[in-house]
């Protein structure tokens, strides 16, 4: 059975959608395409409530803390090790239980999105919010945020149901206008899941288009080494003590999103090395992940990877988003894709820069990841444009002037010939429509199997 607190997340989200998290229609800004933002990995504020926990006696039995990247008020009560341990999902290794029902929280731990739907739930995106405000938008009216628990994949925690409801509510509260989905980093994975789990009629009615900013659609190589070294949420640096490395790596080991975010061999193949075991001299590529986890004696990682690597489909026509897409990427920045490790022990302190394996990218995601959405140029009737931003790093992209100007253009003009959007009528794709001349025509990238 799915864990008690994971069920609570679903109920909480539905209650919030009917309550104060979103503004009433009377406050809507007229005449503008509303925006729903899908934040990056760990950029949504999570409220963690602890009630009589016994996971680690060295940690406070009760209390609370907030978890998100660049938390400006980190807990002084719960150490990083305690936070990792209490956020480590319990996994039930039972092949007769459906995968989504195998996860639960630690006893006594309740995790919720803090301020679901509101811009305050993802404060990292202040430059984006301010830019939209300068053009007449109003926070929590026609700018809303589809936050999510970054440990979970979009088949867990009621993500699809509450996000669909948020998009519908945002449209209704803004003159029934279709909504622009804007995602950053892992956010486009969740937006793509929503688009491929709704009907063409729903997309035509509610979705004006999709802006994917450095979308992590096929995953990235770094997540494979993270299972061994951990990664601290507060500043995305590797732990520097063995205790913290063990707590952090253990948290990622049982989180399904780790594998959702890991490089999919159907796209990557053997084009990059993600882990080198210096004790054996053996190197592993994304295509070698079954052998990596077998050699490391990690059956849980092997089971989760088999199910969740490549979980969000996007490379075949049956899983194209079938809405107009503008994709943004950075380039020309050395990007870590893996590590040379002394061995395959979980919870080891990563070495310095000399042990990191790098290639071109945006400083967080490699070029193979950032260019993977090019397959969407094959959509039958919807437009696709990929914009390169040389020298702009991953976390600067959402606030970059050129990126924001393209977003504003997409919000203010028709992006597909013959598909009126700004008057509130339905758009979307149909097989009888021709491709707009602005679409970039490219061949499909390496997709096999």
Coordinates of C-alpha atoms in Angstrom, one line a residue:
X1 CA 0.0 0.0 0.0
X2 CA 1.2 3.5 -0.7
X3 CA 2.5 5.3 2.4
X4 CA 0.1 7.3 4.5
X5 CA 1.8 10.6 4.0
X6 CA 2.0 10.2 0.3
X7 CA -1.8 9.9 0.3
X8 CA -1.9 13.1 2.5
X9 CA -0.1 15.0 -0.2
X10 CA -2.9 14.2 -2.7
X11 CA -5.6 15.3 -0.3
X12 CA -3.7 18.5 0.6
X13 CA -3.2 19.5 -3.0
X14 CA -6.9 19.1 -3.8
X15 CA -7.9 21.1 -0.8
X16 CA -5.5 23.9 -1.6
X17 CA -6.8 24.1 -5.2
X18 CA -10.2 24.7 -3.8
X19 CA -9.0 27.2 -1.2
X20 CA -6.6 30.0 -0.8
X21 CA -3.6 28.9 -2.9
X22 CA -4.9 30.5 -6.1
X23 CA -6.7 33.8 -6.6
X24 CA -10.3 34.1 -7.6
X25 CA -11.4 34.9 -11.2
X26 CA -12.3 38.5 -10.2
X27 CA -8.6 39.3 -9.8
X28 CA -7.5 37.9 -13.2
X29 CA -5.5 40.1 -15.6
X30 CA -7.5 40.6 -18.8
X31 CA -6.1 39.7 -22.3
X32 CA -2.9 37.8 -21.4
X33 CA -2.0 34.2 -21.8
X34 CA -1.6 32.8 -18.3
X35 CA 1.6 31.0 -17.3
X36 CA 2.0 27.9 -15.2
X37 CA 5.6 27.3 -14.2
X38 CA 7.1 23.8 -13.5
X39 CA 10.2 24.4 -11.4
X40 CA 13.5 22.6 -11.5
X41 CA 14.7 19.7 -9.3
X42 CA 14.4 20.7 -5.6
X43 CA 13.4 24.3 -6.4
X44 CA 9.9 23.8 -4.9
X45 CA 9.6 24.6 -1.2
X46 CA 8.7 21.5 0.8
X47 CA 7.4 21.7 4.3
X48 CA 8.5 18.7 6.3
X49 CA 6.6 18.0 9.6
X50 CA 8.1 15.5 12.0
X51 CA 6.0 13.8 14.7
X52 CA 7.8 11.4 17.1
X53 CA 10.2 10.0 14.5
X54 CA 12.4 7.0 15.5
X55 CA 14.4 6.8 12.2
X56 CA 17.5 8.3 13.9
X57 CA 17.6 8.8 17.7
X58 CA 20.3 11.4 17.3
X59 CA 17.8 13.6 15.4
X60 CA 15.0 15.7 17.0
X61 CA 11.9 13.5 17.6
X62 CA 9.5 16.2 16.5
X63 CA 9.6 19.6 14.7
X64 CA 9.7 20.9 11.2
X65 CA 12.0 22.2 8.5
X66 CA 11.8 23.5 5.0
X67 CA 13.6 21.9 2.1
X68 CA 14.6 23.5 -1.2
X69 CA 17.7 24.7 -3.2
X70 CA 19.2 27.9 -1.9
X71 CA 17.1 27.9 1.3
X72 CA 17.8 31.3 2.8
X73 CA 16.6 30.1 6.3
X74 CA 18.1 26.6 6.7
X75 CA 17.1 24.7 9.8
X76 CA 19.2 25.1 12.9
X77 CA 17.5 22.2 14.6
X78 CA 17.7 19.4 12.0
X79 CA 21.2 18.9 10.6
X80 CA 21.7 18.1 6.9
X81 CA 22.2 14.5 7.9
X82 CA 18.9 14.4 9.8
X83 CA 17.1 16.0 6.9
X84 CA 18.5 13.5 4.5
X85 CA 17.6 10.6 6.7
X86 CA 14.0 11.8 7.3
X87 CA 13.5 12.5 3.6
X88 CA 14.8 9.1 2.6
X89 CA 11.8 7.2 1.1
X90 CA 11.1 3.7 2.4
X91 CA 11.0 1.1 -0.5
X92 CA 9.2 -2.2 -0.3
X93 CA 11.0 -4.7 -2.5
X94 CA 8.0 -6.8 -3.4
X95 CA 7.6 -7.7 -7.1
X96 CA 3.9 -8.5 -6.6
X97 CA 3.3 -4.9 -5.5
X98 CA 2.9 -2.3 -8.3
X99 CA 6.0 0.0 -8.4
X100 CA 4.1 3.2 -7.5
X101 CA 2.7 1.6 -4.4
X102 CA 6.2 0.5 -3.0
X103 CA 7.2 3.9 -1.6
X104 CA 6.3 5.5 1.7
X105 CA 7.7 8.1 4.0
X106 CA 9.6 7.5 7.2
X107 CA 7.3 6.9 10.2
X108 CA 6.2 10.2 11.7
X109 CA 7.3 12.3 8.6
X110 CA 4.8 14.3 6.6
X111 CA 5.9 16.2 3.5
X112 CA 3.9 18.8 1.6
X113 CA 4.4 21.5 -1.0
X114 CA 4.5 24.8 0.8
X115 CA 2.1 27.3 -0.8
X116 CA 1.1 25.1 -3.7
X117 CA 0.2 27.1 -6.8
X118 CA 1.8 30.3 -5.6
X119 CA 5.0 32.0 -6.9
X120 CA 6.3 32.0 -3.3
X121 CA 6.6 28.2 -3.5
X122 CA 9.5 28.6 -6.0
X123 CA 11.4 31.9 -5.1
X124 CA 14.3 31.1 -7.4
X125 CA 12.3 32.4 -10.4
X126 CA 12.0 36.0 -9.1
X127 CA 13.6 37.4 -12.4
X128 CA 10.9 35.6 -14.4
X129 CA 8.1 36.8 -12.2
X130 CA 9.3 40.4 -12.2
X131 CA 9.7 40.4 -16.0
X132 CA 6.1 39.2 -16.4
X133 CA 4.9 41.7 -13.8
X134 CA 6.5 44.5 -15.8
X135 CA 4.2 43.4 -18.7
X136 CA 1.0 43.5 -16.7
X137 CA 1.0 40.0 -15.1
X138 CA 0.0 39.4 -11.5
X139 CA 1.5 36.8 -9.2
X140 CA -0.9 34.0 -8.2
X141 CA -3.4 35.3 -10.8
X142 CA -2.0 34.7 -14.2
X143 CA 1.3 33.4 -13.0
X144 CA 1.0 30.1 -11.0
X145 CA 3.4 27.4 -10.1
X146 CA 2.9 23.6 -10.5
X147 CA 5.3 22.7 -7.7
X148 CA 6.1 19.1 -6.8
X149 CA 8.0 16.9 -4.4
X150 CA 11.2 16.4 -6.3
X151 CA 11.9 13.0 -4.7
X152 CA 8.8 11.6 -6.5
X153 CA 8.2 10.8 -10.1
X154 CA 5.0 12.2 -11.8
X155 CA 3.2 8.9 -11.3
X156 CA 3.3 9.5 -7.6
X157 CA 1.8 11.8 -5.0
X158 CA -1.2 12.8 -7.1
X159 CA 0.9 15.0 -9.4
X160 CA -1.1 14.5 -12.6
X161 CA -4.5 15.1 -11.0
X162 CA -3.6 18.2 -9.1
X163 CA -1.6 19.7 -11.9
X164 CA -4.4 19.2 -14.4
X165 CA -6.7 20.8 -12.0
X166 CA -4.3 23.8 -11.5
X167 CA -4.1 24.3 -15.3
X168 CA -7.9 24.2 -15.7
X169 CA -8.4 26.5 -12.8
X170 CA -5.8 29.0 -14.1
X171 CA -7.5 29.0 -17.5
X172 CA -11.0 29.6 -16.0
X173 CA -9.8 32.3 -13.8
X174 CA -8.2 34.1 -16.7
X175 CA -11.1 34.4 -19.2
X176 CA -10.9 30.7 -20.3
X177 CA -7.7 31.4 -22.1
X178 CA -5.3 28.5 -22.8
X179 CA -2.3 28.4 -20.5
X180 CA 1.4 28.5 -21.4
X181 CA 3.4 25.7 -19.6
X182 CA 6.9 26.9 -18.7
X183 CA 9.4 24.4 -17.3
X184 CA 13.0 24.6 -16.2
X185 CA 15.5 21.7 -15.9
X186 CA 13.5 18.8 -14.5
X187 CA 10.3 20.8 -14.7
X188 CA 9.8 20.0 -18.4
X189 CA 9.9 16.2 -17.5
X190 CA 6.8 16.8 -15.4
X191 CA 5.1 19.1 -17.9
X192 CA 5.8 16.5 -20.7
X193 CA 4.3 13.8 -18.5
X194 CA 1.1 15.9 -18.1
X195 CA 0.9 16.6 -21.9
X196 CA 1.2 12.9 -22.7
X197 CA -1.3 11.9 -20.1
X198 CA -4.1 14.2 -21.3
X199 CA -6.3 14.0 -24.4
X200 CA -5.8 16.0 -27.6
X201 CA -9.1 17.8 -26.8
X202 CA -7.8 18.8 -23.3
X203 CA -4.5 20.1 -24.7
X204 CA -6.4 22.1 -27.4
X205 CA -8.6 23.6 -24.8
X206 CA -6.1 24.4 -22.0
X207 CA -2.6 24.6 -23.4
X208 CA -1.4 27.5 -25.5
X209 CA 2.2 26.2 -25.8
X210 CA 5.2 24.8 -23.9
X211 CA 8.5 26.6 -23.1
X212 CA 11.2 24.1 -22.1
X213 CA 14.2 25.8 -20.5
X214 CA 17.1 23.3 -20.4
X215 CA 14.6 20.5 -20.3
X216 CA 16.1 17.4 -18.7
X217 CA 14.0 15.1 -20.8
X218 CA 16.4 12.2 -21.4
X219 CA 18.1 12.6 -18.0
X220 CA 21.7 13.5 -17.3
X221 CA 24.8 11.4 -16.6
X222 CA 25.6 13.0 -13.2
X223 CA 22.8 11.1 -11.4
X224 CA 24.6 7.7 -11.7
X225 CA 27.5 8.9 -9.6
X226 CA 25.2 10.7 -7.2
X227 CA 24.0 7.4 -6.0
X228 CA 27.5 6.8 -4.6
X229 CA 28.5 10.3 -3.5
X230 CA 25.2 12.1 -2.7
X231 CA 24.5 15.8 -3.4
X232 CA 23.4 18.4 -0.9
X233 CA 20.1 20.1 -1.7
X234 CA 21.0 23.5 -0.2
X235 CA 23.8 24.4 -2.6
X236 CA 24.1 21.4 -5.0
X237 CA 27.6 20.5 -3.8
X238 CA 28.9 17.1 -2.9
X239 CA 29.0 16.3 0.8
X240 CA 32.4 16.7 2.4
X241 CA 32.1 14.3 5.4
X242 CA 31.5 10.5 5.3
X243 CA 28.4 10.8 7.5
X244 CA 26.8 13.4 5.2
X245 CA 27.9 11.4 2.1
X246 CA 26.1 8.3 3.5
X247 CA 22.9 10.1 4.4
X248 CA 22.7 12.0 1.1
X249 CA 23.6 9.0 -1.1
X250 CA 21.1 6.9 0.8
X251 CA 18.4 9.4 0.2
X252 CA 19.0 9.4 -3.6
X253 CA 19.3 5.6 -3.7
X254 CA 15.6 5.0 -2.9
X255 CA 14.2 8.1 -4.6
X256 CA 12.5 7.2 -7.9
X257 CA 13.3 10.7 -9.3
X258 CA 17.0 9.8 -9.2
X259 CA 16.5 7.3 -12.0
X260 CA 13.9 9.4 -13.8
X261 CA 16.7 12.1 -14.0
X262 CA 19.5 9.7 -15.0
X263 CA 20.7 9.5 -18.6
X264 CA 18.5 7.3 -20.8
X265 CA 20.6 4.8 -22.8
X266 CA 18.0 5.0 -25.6
X267 CA 19.2 8.5 -26.2
X268 CA 22.7 8.5 -24.8
X269 CA 23.9 5.0 -25.7
X270 CA 27.6 4.8 -24.9
X271 CA 28.5 8.3 -25.9
X272 CA 29.7 9.4 -22.4
X273 CA 31.2 7.8 -19.4
X274 CA 29.3 8.4 -16.1
X275 CA 31.3 6.3 -13.6
X276 CA 34.8 4.9 -13.5
X277 CA 35.7 2.4 -10.8
X278 CA 39.4 3.0 -10.2
X279 CA 39.6 -0.2 -8.1
X280 CA 38.9 -2.3 -11.1
X281 CA 39.6 0.1 -14.0
X282 CA 36.1 -0.5 -15.3
X283 CA 34.1 2.4 -16.8
X284 CA 30.4 2.6 -17.2
X285 CA 28.2 4.5 -19.7
X286 CA 24.5 5.0 -19.5
X287 CA 24.0 1.9 -21.5
X288 CA 25.9 0.0 -18.9
X289 CA 23.8 0.9 -15.9
X290 CA 22.5 -2.6 -15.3
X291 CA 26.1 -3.8 -14.9
X292 CA 27.0 -0.8 -12.8
X293 CA 24.3 -1.5 -10.2
X294 CA 25.0 -5.3 -10.3
X295 CA 28.7 -4.7 -9.8
X296 CA 27.9 -2.4 -6.9
X297 CA 25.5 -5.0 -5.4
X298 CA 22.6 -2.5 -5.3
X299 CA 19.5 -4.5 -6.1
X300 CA 17.1 -1.6 -5.1
X301 CA 18.9 0.7 -7.5
X302 CA 18.7 -1.9 -10.3
X303 CA 15.0 -2.4 -9.8
X304 CA 14.2 1.4 -9.7
X305 CA 16.5 2.1 -12.7
X306 CA 14.9 -0.6 -14.8
X307 CA 11.5 1.0 -14.1
X308 CA 12.2 4.7 -14.1
X309 CA 15.2 5.4 -16.4
X310 CA 13.5 6.8 -19.5
X311 CA 10.1 6.8 -17.7
X312 CA 8.9 10.0 -19.3
X313 CA 8.6 9.2 -23.0
X314 CA 9.2 11.9 -25.6
X315 CA 11.3 10.6 -28.5
X316 CA 8.6 8.8 -30.6
X317 CA 5.7 10.5 -32.4
X318 CA 3.2 8.8 -30.0
X319 CA 4.8 10.8 -27.2
X320 CA 5.4 14.1 -28.8
X321 CA 3.8 16.9 -26.8
X322 CA 1.7 18.0 -29.7
X323 CA 1.6 21.7 -28.7
X324 CA 3.8 24.5 -29.9
X325 CA 7.3 24.3 -28.3
X326 CA 10.1 26.8 -27.7
X327 CA 13.1 25.1 -26.2
X328 CA 16.1 26.9 -24.7
X329 CA 19.6 25.6 -24.0
X330 CA 22.9 26.9 -22.8
X331 CA 26.2 25.8 -24.2
X332 CA 30.0 26.2 -24.0
X333 CA 30.2 25.6 -20.2
X334 CA 32.2 22.6 -18.9
X335 CA 29.6 20.3 -17.4
X336 CA 30.1 17.4 -14.9
X337 CA 28.5 14.2 -16.3
X338 CA 30.1 11.6 -13.9
X339 CA 33.0 10.8 -11.6
X340 CA 36.1 8.6 -11.2
X341 CA 35.5 6.8 -7.9
X342 CA 37.9 4.8 -5.8
X343 CA 35.2 2.0 -5.7
X344 CA 31.5 1.5 -5.9
X345 CA 30.7 2.0 -2.2
X346 CA 27.6 4.0 -1.4
X347 CA 28.3 7.1 0.6
X348 CA 31.8 8.0 -0.3
X349 CA 33.2 11.5 -0.2
X350 CA 33.8 12.7 -3.8
X351 CA 37.3 13.8 -4.8
X352 CA 38.2 17.2 -6.2
X353 CA 37.7 18.5 -9.7
X354 CA 40.4 16.2 -11.1
X355 CA 38.1 13.2 -10.4
X356 CA 35.1 14.7 -12.3
X357 CA 34.2 13.6 -15.8
X358 CA 33.1 16.6 -18.0
X359 CA 31.9 17.5 -21.4
X360 CA 30.2 20.5 -23.0
X361 CA 26.9 21.7 -21.7
X362 CA 25.4 24.5 -19.6
X363 CA 27.3 23.7 -16.4
X364 CA 24.6 21.3 -15.1
X365 CA 23.2 19.4 -18.1
X366 CA 25.3 18.1 -20.9
X367 CA 24.8 18.9 -24.6
X368 CA 23.3 15.4 -25.2
X369 CA 20.6 16.3 -22.8
X370 CA 20.0 19.8 -23.9
X371 CA 19.6 19.0 -27.6
X372 CA 17.4 15.9 -27.2
X373 CA 14.2 17.7 -27.7
X374 CA 15.2 18.3 -31.4
X375 CA 13.1 15.2 -32.2
X376 CA 10.0 17.4 -31.7
X377 CA 10.7 19.1 -35.0
X378 CA 9.0 16.1 -36.4
X379 CA 5.6 17.1 -34.9
X380 CA 3.1 17.0 -37.7
X381 CA 1.5 20.4 -37.2
X382 CA 2.9 22.1 -34.2
X383 CA 5.9 24.5 -34.2
X384 CA 9.3 23.7 -32.6
X385 CA 12.2 26.1 -32.1
X386 CA 15.4 25.4 -30.2
X387 CA 17.4 28.5 -29.2
X388 CA 21.0 28.3 -28.1
X389 CA 22.4 30.7 -25.5
X390 CA 26.2 30.3 -25.7
X391 CA 28.0 30.9 -22.4
X392 CA 24.7 31.1 -20.4
X393 CA 24.7 28.6 -17.5
X394 CA 21.9 26.3 -16.4
X395 CA 20.7 28.4 -13.5
X396 CA 21.0 31.7 -15.3
X397 CA 18.8 30.7 -18.2
X398 CA 15.4 31.4 -16.6
X399 CA 16.4 34.9 -15.9
X400 CA 18.3 35.6 -19.1
X401 CA 17.0 38.6 -21.1
X402 CA 17.0 36.8 -24.4
X403 CA 15.2 33.8 -23.0
X404 CA 12.6 36.0 -21.3
X405 CA 12.1 38.1 -24.5
X406 CA 11.3 34.9 -26.5
X407 CA 8.9 33.8 -23.8
X408 CA 7.1 37.2 -23.9
X409 CA 6.9 36.9 -27.7
X410 CA 5.4 33.4 -27.4
X411 CA 2.9 34.7 -24.8
X412 CA 1.8 37.6 -27.0
X413 CA 1.6 36.3 -30.6
X414 CA 0.2 33.4 -32.5
X415 CA 2.9 30.7 -32.7
X416 CA 1.2 28.5 -35.2
X417 CA -0.5 29.6 -38.4
X418 CA -4.2 29.0 -38.4
X419 CA -4.3 28.2 -34.6
X420 CA -5.9 31.3 -32.9
X421 CA -5.0 31.3 -29.2
X422 CA -5.1 34.9 -27.9
X423 CA -8.9 35.2 -28.3
X424 CA -9.4 32.2 -26.0
X425 CA -10.5 29.8 -28.7
X426 CA -9.0 26.3 -28.8
X427 CA -5.8 25.5 -30.6
X428 CA -3.7 22.4 -30.8
X429 CA -2.7 20.0 -33.5
X430 CA -4.7 18.1 -36.1
X431 CA -3.4 15.9 -38.9
X432 CA -4.9 18.1 -41.6
X433 CA -2.7 21.2 -40.7
X434 CA 0.5 22.1 -42.4
X435 CA 3.8 22.8 -40.7
X436 CA 4.6 26.5 -40.1
X437 CA 7.6 27.8 -42.1
X438 CA 9.4 28.8 -38.9
X439 CA 9.9 25.2 -37.7
X440 CA 13.5 24.0 -37.5
X441 CA 13.8 20.8 -39.5
X442 CA 16.4 18.4 -38.1
X443 CA 16.9 14.7 -38.2
X444 CA 16.2 12.6 -35.2
X445 CA 19.0 12.1 -32.7
X446 CA 20.3 8.8 -31.6
X447 CA 17.3 6.8 -30.5
X448 CA 17.5 3.1 -30.5
X449 CA 15.6 0.1 -29.2

